[in-house]
Amino acid sequence: MEQRTLTFSIFRYNPATPEITPRMQDFQLDENPNMTVFIALNRLREEQDPSLMFDFVCRAAICGSCAMLINGRPQLACKTLTADLPDHITLMPLPVFKLVGDLSVDTGTWFRQMCETTEAWIHTDAKFNPKAEEERMDNAIALDIYEAERCIECGCCIASCATANIRDDFLGAAGINRMARFLIDPRDQRSPAQVFEVMGTDEGVFGCIGLMACDFLCPMEIPLQTQLALVRRKMMAAALSCKCKH
Amino acid sequence: MKWQDTHITEVLVIGAGLAGERVAVEAASHGHECTILSLVPPRRSHSTAAQGGMQASLANVAMGYGDNPDTHFEDTVKGSDWGCEQDVARLFVNLAPIAVRQLSYWGVPWTRVVPGKKVLPDGREIEDLPEKEGLIAQRAFGGTAKWRTCYAADGTGHVLQYSMDSMVIKLGVTVHDRMEAVALIHDGEKCYGAVARCLRTGAFRAYLAKATVIATGGYGRIYGTSTNAVINEGTGMAIALDTGVVPLGNMEAVQFHPTGIVPTNILVTEGCRGDGGYLLDKNLHRFMPDYEPVKKELASRDVVSRRMMYHIRQGYGVESPYGPHLWLDIRHLGTEHLYTNLREVCTICGNFLGVDPAKDLIPVVPTQHYSMGGVRTNIDGDAYGLKGLFAAGESACWDLHGFNRLGGNSLAETLVMGMVVGARVADYVKEAVVDFSPPLVSDAVKQQEARVQQLMASKGTENVYALRKQMEETLLNKVGIFRNEADLQEAVATLADLYARSQHIRLRSNGLGPNPEMSAALRLPGMLRLALCIATGALNRQESRGSHYREDYPKRDDANWLKRTLAYWRPGADKPELQYESITINELPPGDRGYGEATGVTQLGD
Ligand SMILES: Cc1cc2nc3c(=O)[nH]c(=O)nc-3n(C[C@H](O)[C@H](O)[C@H](O)COP(=O)(O)OP(=O)(O)OC[C@H]3O[C@@H](n4cnc5c(N)ncnc54)[C@H](O)[C@@H]3O)c2cc1C
Ligand code: FES
């Protein structure tokens, strides 16, 4: 394979120097075999511009820290091989989330807020008994919960969502998927009506306009379309049963 | 400093991984106000990367029937090469089943027992009984007499962290992420909290607390190659050491894993070799049978790592821009086996190497994996040396692991120790009051601000990344898998020189705000102090025990070295001071580990 010289056009802005307006800056870098955007950015920082800000933690597509727009598409930088990209690579921070600087955005605050809104924890009256054997669960259910729990809160679905880009209270695919996770968990005792209060709204499932870029872009390949349909169906059922009672 | 920014809380937990969050949840459940600091949002902590599972003797599966805390205890003590505290190990094995079940109550989707007959890879037939259906399932892990490792599909650490964090959110525990603790506030007797640097703005802030808990994870990244997350730089251990009165225990005990991929050092599971994979050299020669005719690639984790490094040193490594490596060959296992039983390995290879293990070789090299050493505490989690300071998880040396940690025991440790230390902290703060002397606090903050100003004004010539690279290479090459007097002496000298030079770093960028070069420059001296503790401890310890392997002293030496290293860094010193303490051995006297090789341990899993 012929060695390429890559050009990276990177979004730059440091909030500590607001007088310098946001701009794109170009860097050149020789490509190495098996180079990922993680390796490339670290080399740029160490060899060319040590002020460059970006976020990596696990560098193994597990922790969800490194999502950014790579040639316009939200994806995890750590699992993007430069070999799969053209010679000219544009890197921008994820939209929707608050900018920390350069390619770094604050996804943590957004996701904690989402978890608080959806009360994303097990609601139960049962008390834990340290002396007792664990409650049994069917393995198929455990695996279904696991499937939804695989979300790594990287924010790709939110960044690519038309609604989330215009409504900052929209819970997005990540929020809806989180709710689905608790809906299928027999340990969570919330009633459909309780879930409806959060999810049966325009901030919840009914805000989705169905473009489904999220489903296509999810780096974990979580079936977001299916999860959305599940929550929607449950919300419709809850709405109908409420109406019948009136 | 700005006094109005000072944050006062009852319990300050530094670190939001499994250990830190478990401590906070326990203390908060006792009604105490907690604040957690973290470099990153909690759910991005390194704990999420653990895939294998956690050990607890539930005896739920066929291959685990008859298991009990006694057997788990024995495995742990043998694994540690008799370096662990046996009273700690006893407490741990008794509480691990409770911890696992509690996590189930909090929402972890543990994989469950499906009854029926099964055939193991070696042809044995087993049966999971119907009366165990739906209980928490368990899998095999190396170094254990029974199948004891509880797991959730291929993402145990992830689901544990998400469930713990859901409890943190439920209990309304305050979390300040992108907030790095850079110094402890103390007067040589008592700890009053910490100074932290905001990684959003670069500003310093004082956190005052009745109790301060260090739960900052391992230091893997001070080694050139590590399976650890890039944020695992050991700063939490470093700030404890910096107090001059808190010692770090057994820093020379560092675990390596045979198969980190090159270049990113991501771990691929030992299951690859367990299922029949080969290791090949640059001539595509399968070399392990030359060294280990019986066990071949399946010899113990430390033995395989040592053989691999030896072979590379003999010139048989494959050259690459990222240094020499060897090949892992699993092509012959067949597509079907690979895509079902080793699915994560295929995903990792596809994502990070662009290769298909059914057709291609996988570049691997032994890689730093786990830090047994850390902030030395007693069995309750109280740090030695300072009242009001505690530690938990990988950053602590509670001493459950001694000189070698068993796979699956560290996730379990974070949760069990988190529970124990959380309860202890809750007790402690009930009696304590928030008292502090204002000059002590402002001096601590000013000292950190002065470091920033000094770096901004520095006339030095040193480049932080260049120094850092030399530290990484020195540790990897001289304080790695093979250790000997000459190399260790050289390492200590090089690291001491790097430490001196780290006082003359000059930034190449402006250092303003959340500038990453400034962050690196502030961290490096502390990382070098840890490196010196590791190298000096290894040089002094003239024996081989667990993961600490001395070519010049290849045998364990209980007569002289059945003791724990304590490393102190006195104020103004340029090297650590080592002391030794005895190990609690109240149940199982030192003996043969039963692994065949004197210093080996068979460990499959992660
Ligand atoms: C690839 C891999 C696989 C593994 N698999 C297994 C397994 O299958 N089973 C098992 O038992 N063990 C496994 N381990 C080990 C286990 O995952 C870790 O030991 C454990 O998760 C450590 O948890 P912790 O809470 O102590 O630290 P971490 O999870 O590392 O958390 C540390 C926290 O401290 C914060 N922090 C650090 N420094 C500072 C600072 N200065 N100021 C503020 N905050 C700070 C970080 O932001 C983070 O929140 C594995 C390890 C690796 C590398
Ligand atoms: S760094 Fe963790 S997902 Fe990319």
XYZ file of C-alpha atoms in Angstrom, chain A residues 14-17 32-36 38-39 45-47 50-53 55-65 78-79 81 100 104-109 111-112 115-116 120-122 124 126-128 130 132-139 142-143 145-146 149-154 178 181 185 187, chain B residues 40-41 43-44 48-49 60 98 101-102 104-112 114 131-136 152-155 158-159 162-163 166 168-170 172-173 175 177-178 200 221 226-231 262-266 321-322 350-354 465 469 508-509 512-517:
146
model
C -10.838 27.497 23.154
C -13.349 29.134 25.524
C -10.414 30.523 27.529
C -9.554 32.738 24.548
C 0.715 4.519 9.333
C -0.765 1.041 9.029
C -3.761 0.428 11.325
C -3.950 4.100 12.196
C -7.192 5.127 13.862
C -7.460 8.208 17.985
C -3.829 7.573 17.055
C -1.217 16.828 19.711
C 2.189 15.470 20.637
C 4.023 16.417 17.455
C -0.214 20.391 22.068
C -3.225 22.621 22.720
C -5.572 20.430 20.651
C -8.579 19.303 22.758
C -11.762 13.220 24.439
C -10.728 9.602 24.482
C -10.970 7.209 27.418
C -11.210 3.528 26.494
C -10.017 3.909 22.851
C -11.863 0.591 22.332
C -15.420 1.660 21.394
C -16.724 0.847 24.858
C -17.007 4.099 26.822
C -18.700 6.473 24.370
C -16.349 9.447 24.937
C -11.446 5.603 18.265
C -12.865 2.914 16.024
C -9.548 3.612 10.746
C -15.908 22.280 25.926
C -14.549 18.057 23.044
C -18.229 18.322 24.007
C -20.115 17.863 27.266
C -22.175 14.730 26.759
C -22.047 13.846 30.481
C -24.374 16.621 31.613
C -27.027 12.159 29.688
C -27.310 12.688 33.436
C -31.446 9.787 33.216
C -32.985 12.111 35.795
C -33.566 5.632 34.771
C -33.260 3.320 37.741
C -35.220 0.346 39.046
C -39.361 -1.128 43.408
C -39.028 -4.710 47.471
C -36.272 -4.566 50.090
C -32.901 -6.168 49.544
C -28.633 -9.934 52.060
C -31.642 -14.504 50.592
C -30.858 -16.126 47.284
C -31.226 -13.786 44.294
C -34.613 -13.350 42.602
C -34.767 -15.622 39.597
C -35.064 -14.305 36.065
C -35.570 -15.961 32.737
C -32.317 -15.806 30.791
C -31.918 -10.907 30.959
C -30.520 -10.928 27.437
C -32.476 -6.107 28.936
C -28.787 -6.445 28.159
C -28.484 -1.661 28.200
C -25.629 -1.839 25.665
C -26.062 1.875 24.843
C -22.772 3.657 25.620
C -24.260 7.176 25.679
C -21.912 8.404 22.966
C -33.287 3.769 28.081
C -34.816 -1.046 28.967
C -37.420 -5.255 33.181
C -37.952 -5.689 38.513
C -14.880 11.942 33.021
C -18.619 11.291 33.320
C -20.180 5.947 32.903
C -16.986 6.498 30.942
C -16.925 -0.224 31.925
C -14.202 -1.940 29.891
C -25.161 -22.019 40.744
C -24.052 -10.509 48.756
C -27.035 -10.291 44.505
C -27.366 -6.684 45.537
C -29.059 -7.841 40.706
C -31.514 -6.037 42.954
C -30.204 -2.730 41.572
C -30.836 -3.818 38.002
C -27.837 -5.682 36.584
C -29.070 -8.084 33.881
C -26.829 -10.964 34.947
C -26.815 -13.867 32.530
C -28.974 -16.613 34.089
C -30.480 -22.302 31.590
C -33.766 -26.377 40.335
C -31.093 -23.783 39.542
C -32.944 -22.325 36.569
C -32.976 -18.517 36.502
C -30.262 -18.050 39.129
C -27.147 -16.048 38.234
C -23.616 -10.290 31.878
C -23.124 -11.446 28.278
C -19.915 -9.777 27.032
C -20.289 -6.511 28.941
C -20.534 -1.841 31.494
C -23.758 -3.048 33.102
C -24.538 1.691 34.604
C -26.471 0.108 37.474
C -28.306 4.694 38.294
C -25.963 7.420 42.348
C -28.482 9.390 40.294
C -31.447 7.999 42.243
C -29.087 12.449 44.184
C -25.355 12.167 44.814
C -21.074 14.357 40.682
C -17.073 15.413 36.233
C -14.065 16.841 34.370
C -13.433 22.641 31.561
C -0.752 4.356 31.446
C -1.317 -0.916 28.688
C -4.754 -2.414 28.293
C -5.992 0.369 30.579
C -8.023 3.373 29.484
C -5.951 6.431 28.569
C -7.110 8.296 31.690
C -0.741 -3.644 18.340
C -0.985 -0.674 17.995
C -3.867 0.189 20.321
C -3.098 -2.383 23.103
C -6.733 -3.345 23.388
C 6.202 1.320 13.352
C 4.831 0.664 16.839
C -12.375 -5.604 12.437
C -12.713 -2.222 14.132
C -9.155 -1.562 15.194
C -6.970 -3.540 12.828
C -9.209 -3.848 9.812
C 5.529 14.437 25.786
C 7.612 8.737 26.333
C 4.845 24.871 23.578
C 1.253 26.079 23.675
C -4.667 28.657 28.935
C -7.969 27.201 30.129
C -8.468 23.457 29.833
C -5.240 23.146 27.851
C -4.200 19.478 27.566
C -0.464 20.193 27.497
